[in-house]
């Protein structure tokens, strides 16, 4: 059971890290609007905050999915609905 939790957390974390490119773009666009003397602290703070949120939400999400069995099905359904809406909007425009 512990191994399953560790594998689940690692898989979720790997997926989240792969999706961090949009966070990097958002953080860099925010940092480009501040004076150059504050850019490095803004970039570092944004990256650290994003990493902390990633870790926290991964741990909380994997714990909830493990404890509440039906939550995985609800999350899967929400994912399918979101994908269908995105596909519908893409092909409609």
PDB file as gemmi writes it, atoms N, CA and C in Angstrom:
CRYST1    1.000    1.000    1.000  90.00  90.00  90.00 P 1                      
ATOM      1  N   UNK A   1       0.828  -1.194   0.000  1.00  0.00           N  
ATOM      2  CA  UNK A   1       0.000   0.000   0.000  1.00  0.00           C  
ATOM      3  C   UNK A   1       0.865   1.249   0.000  1.00  0.00           C  
ATOM      4  N   UNK A   2       1.949   1.253   0.777  1.00  0.00           N  
ATOM      5  CA  UNK A   2       2.840   2.415   0.800  1.00  0.00           C  
ATOM      6  C   UNK A   2       3.503   2.603  -0.547  1.00  0.00           C  
ATOM      7  N   UNK A   3       3.877   1.489  -1.191  1.00  0.00           N  
ATOM      8  CA  UNK A   3       4.503   1.593  -2.512  1.00  0.00           C  
ATOM      9  C   UNK A   3       3.527   2.196  -3.528  1.00  0.00           C  
ATOM     10  N   UNK A   4       2.269   1.823  -3.448  1.00  0.00           N  
ATOM     11  CA  UNK A   4       1.252   2.365  -4.346  1.00  0.00           C  
ATOM     12  C   UNK A   4       1.123   3.878  -4.154  1.00  0.00           C  
ATOM     13  N   UNK A   5       1.150   4.314  -2.921  1.00  0.00           N  
ATOM     14  CA  UNK A   5       1.060   5.746  -2.643  1.00  0.00           C  
ATOM     15  C   UNK A   5       2.266   6.472  -3.222  1.00  0.00           C  
ATOM     16  N   UNK A   6       3.440   5.917  -3.011  1.00  0.00           N  
ATOM     17  CA  UNK A   6       4.665   6.561  -3.496  1.00  0.00           C  
ATOM     18  C   UNK A   6       4.659   6.625  -5.023  1.00  0.00           C  
ATOM     19  N   UNK A   7       4.283   5.529  -5.673  1.00  0.00           N  
ATOM     20  CA  UNK A   7       4.233   5.518  -7.142  1.00  0.00           C  
ATOM     21  C   UNK A   7       3.202   6.528  -7.642  1.00  0.00           C  
ATOM     22  N   UNK A   8       2.048   6.588  -6.991  1.00  0.00           N  
ATOM     23  CA  UNK A   8       1.015   7.550  -7.405  1.00  0.00           C  
ATOM     24  C   UNK A   8       1.503   8.987  -7.260  1.00  0.00           C  
ATOM     25  N   UNK A   9       2.128   9.287  -6.137  1.00  0.00           N  
ATOM     26  CA  UNK A   9       2.650  10.639  -5.912  1.00  0.00           C  
ATOM     27  C   UNK A   9       3.717  10.967  -6.944  1.00  0.00           C  
ATOM     28  N   UNK A  10       4.606  10.037  -7.226  1.00  0.00           N  
ATOM     29  CA  UNK A  10       5.661  10.294  -8.211  1.00  0.00           C  
ATOM     30  C   UNK A  10       5.105  10.499  -9.615  1.00  0.00           C  
ATOM     31  N   UNK A  11       4.105   9.707  -9.991  1.00  0.00           N  
ATOM     32  CA  UNK A  11       3.498   9.883 -11.312  1.00  0.00           C  
ATOM     33  C   UNK A  11       2.772  11.223 -11.430  1.00  0.00           C  
ATOM     34  N   UNK A  12       2.056  11.596 -10.395  1.00  0.00           N  
ATOM     35  CA  UNK A  12       1.372  12.887 -10.416  1.00  0.00           C  
ATOM     36  C   UNK A  12       2.387  14.020 -10.456  1.00  0.00           C  
ATOM     37  N   UNK A  13       3.442  13.900  -9.663  1.00  0.00           N  
ATOM     38  CA  UNK A  13       4.473  14.940  -9.639  1.00  0.00           C  
ATOM     39  C   UNK A  13       5.161  15.051 -10.995  1.00  0.00           C  
ATOM     40  N   UNK A  14       5.458  13.922 -11.634  1.00  0.00           N  
ATOM     41  CA  UNK A  14       6.099  13.951 -12.952  1.00  0.00           C  
ATOM     42  C   UNK A  14       5.192  14.627 -13.974  1.00  0.00           C  
ATOM     43  N   UNK A  15       3.918  14.312 -13.938  1.00  0.00           N  
ATOM     44  CA  UNK A  15       2.972  14.947 -14.851  1.00  0.00           C  
ATOM     45  C   UNK A  15       2.883  16.446 -14.588  1.00  0.00           C  
ATOM     46  N   UNK A  16       2.823  16.815 -13.326  1.00  0.00           N  
ATOM     47  CA  UNK A  16       2.736  18.234 -12.985  1.00  0.00           C  
ATOM     48  C   UNK A  16       3.994  18.992 -13.404  1.00  0.00           C  
ATOM     49  N   UNK A  17       5.149  18.382 -13.241  1.00  0.00           N  
ATOM     50  CA  UNK A  17       6.400  19.039 -13.656  1.00  0.00           C  
ATOM     51  C   UNK A  17       6.407  19.231 -15.169  1.00  0.00           C  
ATOM     52  N   UNK A  18       5.905  18.240 -15.892  1.00  0.00           N  
ATOM     53  CA  UNK A  18       5.846  18.364 -17.345  1.00  0.00           C  
ATOM     54  C   UNK A  18       4.917  19.495 -17.772  1.00  0.00           C  
ATOM     55  N   UNK A  19       3.931  19.798 -16.948  1.00  0.00           N  
ATOM     56  CA  UNK A  19       2.968  20.854 -17.279  1.00  0.00           C  
ATOM     57  C   UNK A  19       3.348  22.218 -16.705  1.00  0.00           C  
ATOM     58  N   UNK A  20       4.532  22.342 -16.149  1.00  0.00           N  
ATOM     59  CA  UNK A  20       4.956  23.593 -15.523  1.00  0.00           C  
ATOM     60  C   UNK A  20       5.380  24.662 -16.530  1.00  0.00           C  
ATOM     61  N   UNK A  21       5.423  24.338 -17.795  1.00  0.00           N  
ATOM     62  CA  UNK A  21       5.841  25.330 -18.788  1.00  0.00           C  
ATOM     63  C   UNK A  21       4.922  26.548 -18.795  1.00  0.00           C  
ATOM     64  N   UNK A  22       3.639  26.345 -18.620  1.00  0.00           N  
ATOM     65  CA  UNK A  22       2.731  27.490 -18.587  1.00  0.00           C  
ATOM     66  C   UNK A  22       2.987  28.356 -17.364  1.00  0.00           C  
ATOM     67  N   UNK A  23       3.387  27.745 -16.244  1.00  0.00           N  
ATOM     68  CA  UNK A  23       3.746  28.531 -15.063  1.00  0.00           C  
ATOM     69  C   UNK A  23       4.993  29.362 -15.325  1.00  0.00           C  
ATOM     70  N   UNK A  24       5.949  28.777 -16.019  1.00  0.00           N  
ATOM     71  CA  UNK A  24       7.176  29.510 -16.339  1.00  0.00           C  
ATOM     72  C   UNK A  24       6.869  30.722 -17.210  1.00  0.00           C  
ATOM     73  N   UNK A  25       5.977  30.560 -18.167  1.00  0.00           N  
ATOM     74  CA  UNK A  25       5.591  31.695 -19.014  1.00  0.00           C  
ATOM     75  C   UNK A  25       4.866  32.768 -18.216  1.00  0.00           C  
ATOM     76  N   UNK A  26       3.971  32.349 -17.334  1.00  0.00           N  
ATOM     77  CA  UNK A  26       3.227  33.321 -16.526  1.00  0.00           C  
ATOM     78  C   UNK A  26       4.159  34.068 -15.573  1.00  0.00           C  
ATOM     79  N   UNK A  27       5.059  33.357 -14.931  1.00  0.00           N  
ATOM     80  CA  UNK A  27       5.988  33.990 -13.990  1.00  0.00           C  
ATOM     81  C   UNK A  27       6.913  34.954 -14.722  1.00  0.00           C  
ATOM     82  N   UNK A  28       7.410  34.540 -15.888  1.00  0.00           N  
ATOM     83  CA  UNK A  28       8.311  35.424 -16.628  1.00  0.00           C  
ATOM     84  C   UNK A  28       7.581  36.646 -17.180  1.00  0.00           C  
ATOM     85  N   UNK A  29       6.317  36.496 -17.548  1.00  0.00           N  
ATOM     86  CA  UNK A  29       5.586  37.668 -18.040  1.00  0.00           C  
ATOM     87  C   UNK A  29       5.311  38.650 -16.904  1.00  0.00           C  
ATOM     88  N   UNK A  30       5.065  38.145 -15.700  1.00  0.00           N  
ATOM     89  CA  UNK A  30       4.887  39.029 -14.547  1.00  0.00           C  
ATOM     90  C   UNK A  30       6.208  39.712 -14.224  1.00  0.00           C  
ATOM     91  N   UNK A  31       7.302  38.959 -14.252  1.00  0.00           N  
ATOM     92  CA  UNK A  31       8.613  39.523 -13.922  1.00  0.00           C  
ATOM     93  C   UNK A  31       9.064  40.560 -14.948  1.00  0.00           C  
ATOM     94  N   UNK A  32       8.615  40.430 -16.181  1.00  0.00           N  
ATOM     95  CA  UNK A  32       9.035  41.409 -17.193  1.00  0.00           C  
ATOM     96  C   UNK A  32       8.414  42.779 -16.950  1.00  0.00           C  
ATOM     97  N   UNK A  33       7.350  42.836 -16.143  1.00  0.00           N  
ATOM     98  CA  UNK A  33       6.686  44.108 -15.879  1.00  0.00           C  
ATOM     99  C   UNK A  33       7.204  44.841 -14.654  1.00  0.00           C  
ATOM    100  N   UNK A  34       8.176  44.270 -13.942  1.00  0.00           N  
ATOM    101  CA  UNK A  34       8.718  44.927 -12.759  1.00  0.00           C  
ATOM    102  C   UNK A  34      10.095  45.488 -13.078  1.00  0.00           C  
ATOM    103  N   UNK A  35      10.570  46.453 -12.311  1.00  0.00           N  
ATOM    104  CA  UNK A  35      11.908  47.002 -12.548  1.00  0.00           C  
ATOM    105  C   UNK A  35      12.975  45.906 -12.490  1.00  0.00           C  
ATOM    106  N   UNK A  36      14.046  46.098 -13.225  1.00  0.00           N  
ATOM    107  CA  UNK A  36      15.067  45.055 -13.351  1.00  0.00           C  
ATOM    108  C   UNK A  36      15.715  44.681 -12.018  1.00  0.00           C  
ATOM    109  N   UNK A  37      15.762  45.606 -11.076  1.00  0.00           N  
ATOM    110  CA  UNK A  37      16.370  45.280  -9.782  1.00  0.00           C  
ATOM    111  C   UNK A  37      15.510  44.305  -8.974  1.00  0.00           C  
ATOM    112  N   UNK A  38      14.209  44.217  -9.271  1.00  0.00           N  
ATOM    113  CA  UNK A  38      13.309  43.317  -8.561  1.00  0.00           C  
ATOM    114  C   UNK A  38      13.019  42.027  -9.330  1.00  0.00           C  
ATOM    115  N   UNK A  39      13.530  41.912 -10.558  1.00  0.00           N  
ATOM    116  CA  UNK A  39      13.186  40.768 -11.400  1.00  0.00           C  
ATOM    117  C   UNK A  39      13.616  39.427 -10.813  1.00  0.00           C  
ATOM    118  N   UNK A  40      14.835  39.345 -10.350  1.00  0.00           N  
ATOM    119  CA  UNK A  40      15.320  38.072  -9.814  1.00  0.00           C  
ATOM    120  C   UNK A  40      14.519  37.621  -8.590  1.00  0.00           C  
ATOM    121  N   UNK A  41      14.256  38.501  -7.613  1.00  0.00           N  
ATOM    122  CA  UNK A  41      13.416  38.050  -6.495  1.00  0.00           C  
ATOM    123  C   UNK A  41      11.996  37.646  -6.911  1.00  0.00           C  
ATOM    124  N   UNK A  42      11.442  38.345  -7.891  1.00  0.00           N  
ATOM    125  CA  UNK A  42      10.098  37.991  -8.366  1.00  0.00           C  
ATOM    126  C   UNK A  42      10.125  36.631  -9.053  1.00  0.00           C  
ATOM    127  N   UNK A  43      11.125  36.394  -9.901  1.00  0.00           N  
ATOM    128  CA  UNK A  43      11.247  35.098 -10.565  1.00  0.00           C  
ATOM    129  C   UNK A  43      11.461  33.976  -9.546  1.00  0.00           C  
ATOM    130  N   UNK A  44      12.382  34.189  -8.612  1.00  0.00           N  
ATOM    131  CA  UNK A  44      12.676  33.166  -7.608  1.00  0.00           C  
ATOM    132  C   UNK A  44      11.456  32.902  -6.726  1.00  0.00           C  
ATOM    133  N   UNK A  45      10.787  33.954  -6.302  1.00  0.00           N  
ATOM    134  CA  UNK A  45       9.593  33.790  -5.477  1.00  0.00           C  
ATOM    135  C   UNK A  45       8.480  33.067  -6.223  1.00  0.00           C  
ATOM    136  N   UNK A  46       8.308  33.404  -7.482  1.00  0.00           N  
ATOM    137  CA  UNK A  46       7.281  32.736  -8.283  1.00  0.00           C  
ATOM    138  C   UNK A  46       7.567  31.259  -8.473  1.00  0.00           C  
ATOM    139  N   UNK A  47       8.822  30.935  -8.748  1.00  0.00           N  
ATOM    140  CA  UNK A  47       9.191  29.533  -8.929  1.00  0.00           C  
ATOM    141  C   UNK A  47       9.032  28.765  -7.620  1.00  0.00           C  
ATOM    142  N   UNK A  48       9.484  29.343  -6.513  1.00  0.00           N  
ATOM    143  CA  UNK A  48       9.355  28.666  -5.222  1.00  0.00           C  
ATOM    144  C   UNK A  48       7.891  28.487  -4.817  1.00  0.00           C  
ATOM    145  N   UNK A  49       7.080  29.506  -5.049  1.00  0.00           N  
ATOM    146  CA  UNK A  49       5.659  29.403  -4.731  1.00  0.00           C  
ATOM    147  C   UNK A  49       4.974  28.346  -5.598  1.00  0.00           C  
ATOM    148  N   UNK A  50       5.312  28.317  -6.888  1.00  0.00           N  
ATOM    149  CA  UNK A  50       4.730  27.309  -7.778  1.00  0.00           C  
ATOM    150  C   UNK A  50       5.144  25.903  -7.351  1.00  0.00           C  
ATOM    151  N   UNK A  51       6.405  25.725  -6.969  1.00  0.00           N  
ATOM    152  CA  UNK A  51       6.876  24.411  -6.528  1.00  0.00           C  
ATOM    153  C   UNK A  51       6.204  23.989  -5.224  1.00  0.00           C  
ATOM    154  N   UNK A  52       6.042  24.922  -4.301  1.00  0.00           N  
ATOM    155  CA  UNK A  52       5.386  24.606  -3.027  1.00  0.00           C  
ATOM    156  C   UNK A  52       3.926  24.225  -3.248  1.00  0.00           C  
ATOM    157  N   UNK A  53       3.236  24.974  -4.109  1.00  0.00           N  
ATOM    158  CA  UNK A  53       1.836  24.645  -4.414  1.00  0.00           C  
ATOM    159  C   UNK A  53       1.738  23.293  -5.120  1.00  0.00           C  
ATOM    160  N   UNK A  54       2.658  23.024  -6.026  1.00  0.00           N  
ATOM    161  CA  UNK A  54       2.679  21.745  -6.724  1.00  0.00           C  
ATOM    162  C   UNK A  54       2.816  20.591  -5.735  1.00  0.00           C  
ATOM    163  N   UNK A  55       3.750  20.701  -4.824  1.00  0.00           N  
ATOM    164  CA  UNK A  55       3.954  19.653  -3.828  1.00  0.00           C  
ATOM    165  C   UNK A  55       2.734  19.503  -2.925  1.00  0.00           C  
ATOM    166  N   UNK A  56       2.225  20.602  -2.429  1.00  0.00           N  
ATOM    167  CA  UNK A  56       1.084  20.559  -1.525  1.00  0.00           C  
ATOM    168  C   UNK A  56      -0.150  19.956  -2.187  1.00  0.00           C  
ATOM    169  N   UNK A  57      -0.481  20.441  -3.378  1.00  0.00           N  
ATOM    170  CA  UNK A  57      -1.676  19.950  -4.055  1.00  0.00           C  
ATOM    171  C   UNK A  57      -1.526  18.500  -4.490  1.00  0.00           C  
ATOM    172  N   UNK A  58      -0.309  18.085  -4.844  1.00  0.00           N  
ATOM    173  CA  UNK A  58      -0.072  16.691  -5.195  1.00  0.00           C  
ATOM    174  C   UNK A  58      -0.297  15.789  -3.994  1.00  0.00           C  
ATOM    175  N   UNK A  59       0.251  16.177  -2.852  1.00  0.00           N  
ATOM    176  CA  UNK A  59       0.072  15.369  -1.653  1.00  0.00           C  
ATOM    177  C   UNK A  59      -1.387  15.323  -1.203  1.00  0.00           C  
ATOM    178  N   UNK A  60      -2.039  16.466  -1.213  1.00  0.00           N  
ATOM    179  CA  UNK A  60      -3.448  16.515  -0.803  1.00  0.00           C  
ATOM    180  C   UNK A  60      -4.313  15.722  -1.780  1.00  0.00           C  
ATOM    181  N   UNK A  61      -4.089  15.916  -3.070  1.00  0.00           N  
ATOM    182  CA  UNK A  61      -4.894  15.217  -4.077  1.00  0.00           C  
ATOM    183  C   UNK A  61      -4.718  13.709  -4.023  1.00  0.00           C  
ATOM    184  N   UNK A  62      -3.487  13.246  -3.897  1.00  0.00           N  
ATOM    185  CA  UNK A  62      -3.272  11.805  -3.836  1.00  0.00           C  
ATOM    186  C   UNK A  62      -3.843  11.213  -2.553  1.00  0.00           C  
ATOM    187  N   UNK A  63      -3.768  11.953  -1.459  1.00  0.00           N  
ATOM    188  CA  UNK A  63      -4.363  11.489  -0.208  1.00  0.00           C  
ATOM    189  C   UNK A  63      -5.886  11.396  -0.324  1.00  0.00           C  
ATOM    190  N   UNK A  64      -6.499  12.404  -0.917  1.00  0.00           N  
ATOM    191  CA  UNK A  64      -7.957  12.390  -1.072  1.00  0.00           C  
ATOM    192  C   UNK A  64      -8.411  11.251  -1.971  1.00  0.00           C  
ATOM    193  N   UNK A  65      -7.690  11.042  -3.068  1.00  0.00           N  
ATOM    194  CA  UNK A  65      -8.066   9.971  -3.991  1.00  0.00           C  
ATOM    195  C   UNK A  65      -7.932   8.610  -3.319  1.00  0.00           C  
ATOM    196  N   UNK A  66      -6.926   8.469  -2.467  1.00  0.00           N  
ATOM    197  CA  UNK A  66      -6.752   7.196  -1.770  1.00  0.00           C  
ATOM    198  C   UNK A  66      -7.849   6.971  -0.731  1.00  0.00           C  
ATOM    199  N   UNK A  67      -8.232   8.002  -0.029  1.00  0.00           N  
ATOM    200  CA  UNK A  67      -9.203   7.865   1.064  1.00  0.00           C  
ATOM    201  C   UNK A  67     -10.648   7.825   0.585  1.00  0.00           C  
ATOM    202  N   UNK A  68     -10.945   8.561  -0.478  1.00  0.00           N  
ATOM    203  CA  UNK A  68     -12.324   8.648  -0.974  1.00  0.00           C  
ATOM    204  C   UNK A  68     -12.349   7.975  -2.349  1.00  0.00           C  
ATOM    205  N   UNK A  69     -12.799   6.729  -2.374  1.00  0.00           N  
ATOM    206  CA  UNK A  69     -12.723   5.916  -3.581  1.00  0.00           C  
ATOM    207  C   UNK A  69     -13.462   6.489  -4.779  1.00  0.00           C  
ATOM    208  N   UNK A  70     -14.643   7.059  -4.554  1.00  0.00           N  
ATOM    209  CA  UNK A  70     -15.437   7.565  -5.671  1.00  0.00           C  
ATOM    210  C   UNK A  70     -14.888   8.856  -6.246  1.00  0.00           C  
ATOM    211  N   UNK A  71     -13.932   9.482  -5.568  1.00  0.00           N  
ATOM    212  CA  UNK A  71     -13.391  10.753  -6.047  1.00  0.00           C  
ATOM    213  C   UNK A  71     -12.622  10.580  -7.351  1.00  0.00           C  
ATOM    214  N   UNK A  72     -12.007   9.425  -7.544  1.00  0.00           N  
ATOM    215  CA  UNK A  72     -11.273   9.174  -8.788  1.00  0.00           C  
ATOM    216  C   UNK A  72     -12.228   9.177  -9.984  1.00  0.00           C  
ATOM    217  N   UNK A  73     -13.397   8.586  -9.802  1.00  0.00           N  
ATOM    218  CA  UNK A  73     -14.382   8.574 -10.893  1.00  0.00           C  
ATOM    219  C   UNK A  73     -14.923   9.969 -11.172  1.00  0.00           C  
ATOM    220  N   UNK A  74     -15.145  10.749 -10.130  1.00  0.00           N  
ATOM    221  CA  UNK A  74     -15.614  12.128 -10.312  1.00  0.00           C  
ATOM    222  C   UNK A  74     -14.549  12.953 -11.040  1.00  0.00           C  
ATOM    223  N   UNK A  75     -13.295  12.794 -10.640  1.00  0.00           N  
ATOM    224  CA  UNK A  75     -12.202  13.521 -11.301  1.00  0.00           C  
ATOM    225  C   UNK A  75     -12.073  13.096 -12.760  1.00  0.00           C  
ATOM    226  N   UNK A  76     -12.232  11.814 -13.028  1.00  0.00           N  
ATOM    227  CA  UNK A  76     -12.187  11.325 -14.407  1.00  0.00           C  
ATOM    228  C   UNK A  76     -13.322  11.891 -15.242  1.00  0.00           C  
ATOM    229  N   UNK A  77     -14.503  11.942 -14.657  1.00  0.00           N  
ATOM    230  CA  UNK A  77     -15.650  12.511 -15.369  1.00  0.00           C  
ATOM    231  C   UNK A  77     -15.439  14.001 -15.641  1.00  0.00           C  
ATOM    232  N   UNK A  78     -14.916  14.720 -14.650  1.00  0.00           N  
ATOM    233  CA  UNK A  78     -14.633  16.145 -14.847  1.00  0.00           C  
ATOM    234  C   UNK A  78     -13.595  16.337 -15.960  1.00  0.00           C  
ATOM    235  N   UNK A  79     -12.620  15.454 -16.004  1.00  0.00           N  
ATOM    236  CA  UNK A  79     -11.591  15.533 -17.051  1.00  0.00           C  
ATOM    237  C   UNK A  79     -12.215  15.308 -18.429  1.00  0.00           C  
ATOM    238  N   UNK A  80     -13.078  14.293 -18.558  1.00  0.00           N  
ATOM    239  CA  UNK A  80     -13.720  14.007 -19.841  1.00  0.00           C  
ATOM    240  C   UNK A  80     -14.607  15.173 -20.273  1.00  0.00           C  
ATOM    241  N   UNK A  81     -15.375  15.738 -19.361  1.00  0.00           N  
ATOM    242  CA  UNK A  81     -16.249  16.872 -19.683  1.00  0.00           C  
ATOM    243  C   UNK A  81     -15.429  18.069 -20.140  1.00  0.00           C  
ATOM    244  N   UNK A  82     -14.341  18.333 -19.426  1.00  0.00           N  
ATOM    245  CA  UNK A  82     -13.477  19.464 -19.804  1.00  0.00           C  
ATOM    246  C   UNK A  82     -12.868  19.254 -21.183  1.00  0.00           C  
ATOM    247  N   UNK A  83     -12.375  18.051 -21.451  1.00  0.00           N  
ATOM    248  CA  UNK A  83     -11.784  17.756 -22.763  1.00  0.00           C  
ATOM    249  C   UNK A  83     -12.825  17.886 -23.866  1.00  0.00           C  
ATOM    250  N   UNK A  84     -14.035  17.406 -23.631  1.00  0.00           N  
ATOM    251  CA  UNK A  84     -15.085  17.524 -24.638  1.00  0.00           C  
ATOM    252  C   UNK A  84     -15.424  18.985 -24.913  1.00  0.00           C  
ATOM    253  N   UNK A  85     -15.508  19.781 -23.865  1.00  0.00           N  
ATOM    254  CA  UNK A  85     -15.804  21.206 -24.046  1.00  0.00           C  
ATOM    255  C   UNK A  85     -14.684  21.897 -24.812  1.00  0.00           C  
ATOM    256  N   UNK A  86     -13.433  21.596 -24.469  1.00  0.00           N  
ATOM    257  CA  UNK A  86     -12.309  22.192 -25.196  1.00  0.00           C  
ATOM    258  C   UNK A  86     -12.326  21.785 -26.661  1.00  0.00           C  
ATOM    259  N   UNK A  87     -12.601  20.515 -26.922  1.00  0.00           N  
ATOM    260  CA  UNK A  87     -12.673  20.049 -28.310  1.00  0.00           C  
ATOM    261  C   UNK A  87     -13.818  20.698 -29.059  1.00  0.00           C  
ATOM    262  N   UNK A  88     -14.978  20.809 -28.414  1.00  0.00           N  
ATOM    263  CA  UNK A  88     -16.127  21.456 -29.039  1.00  0.00           C  
ATOM    264  C   UNK A  88     -15.823  22.914 -29.354  1.00  0.00           C  
ATOM    265  N   UNK A  89     -15.235  23.634 -28.400  1.00  0.00           N  
ATOM    266  CA  UNK A  89     -14.895  25.043 -28.623  1.00  0.00           C  
ATOM    267  C   UNK A  89     -13.849  25.201 -29.734  1.00  0.00           C  
ATOM    268  N   UNK A  90     -12.909  24.277 -29.789  1.00  0.00           N  
ATOM    269  CA  UNK A  90     -11.844  24.349 -30.804  1.00  0.00           C  
ATOM    270  C   UNK A  90     -12.435  24.173 -32.199  1.00  0.00           C  
ATOM    271  N   UNK A  91     -13.281  23.167 -32.384  1.00  0.00           N  
ATOM    272  CA  UNK A  91     -13.820  22.896 -33.706  1.00  0.00           C  
ATOM    273  C   UNK A  91     -14.942  23.866 -34.088  1.00  0.00           C  
ATOM    274  N   UNK A  92     -15.548  24.508 -33.115  1.00  0.00           N  
ATOM    275  CA  UNK A  92     -16.604  25.477 -33.408  1.00  0.00           C  
ATOM    276  C   UNK A  92     -16.022  26.785 -33.931  1.00  0.00           C  
ATOM    277  N   UNK A  93     -14.830  27.149 -33.464  1.00  0.00           N  
ATOM    278  CA  UNK A  93     -14.257  28.426 -33.898  1.00  0.00           C  
ATOM    279  C   UNK A  93     -13.423  28.326 -35.140  1.00  0.00           C  
TER     280      UNK A  93                                                      
END                                                                             
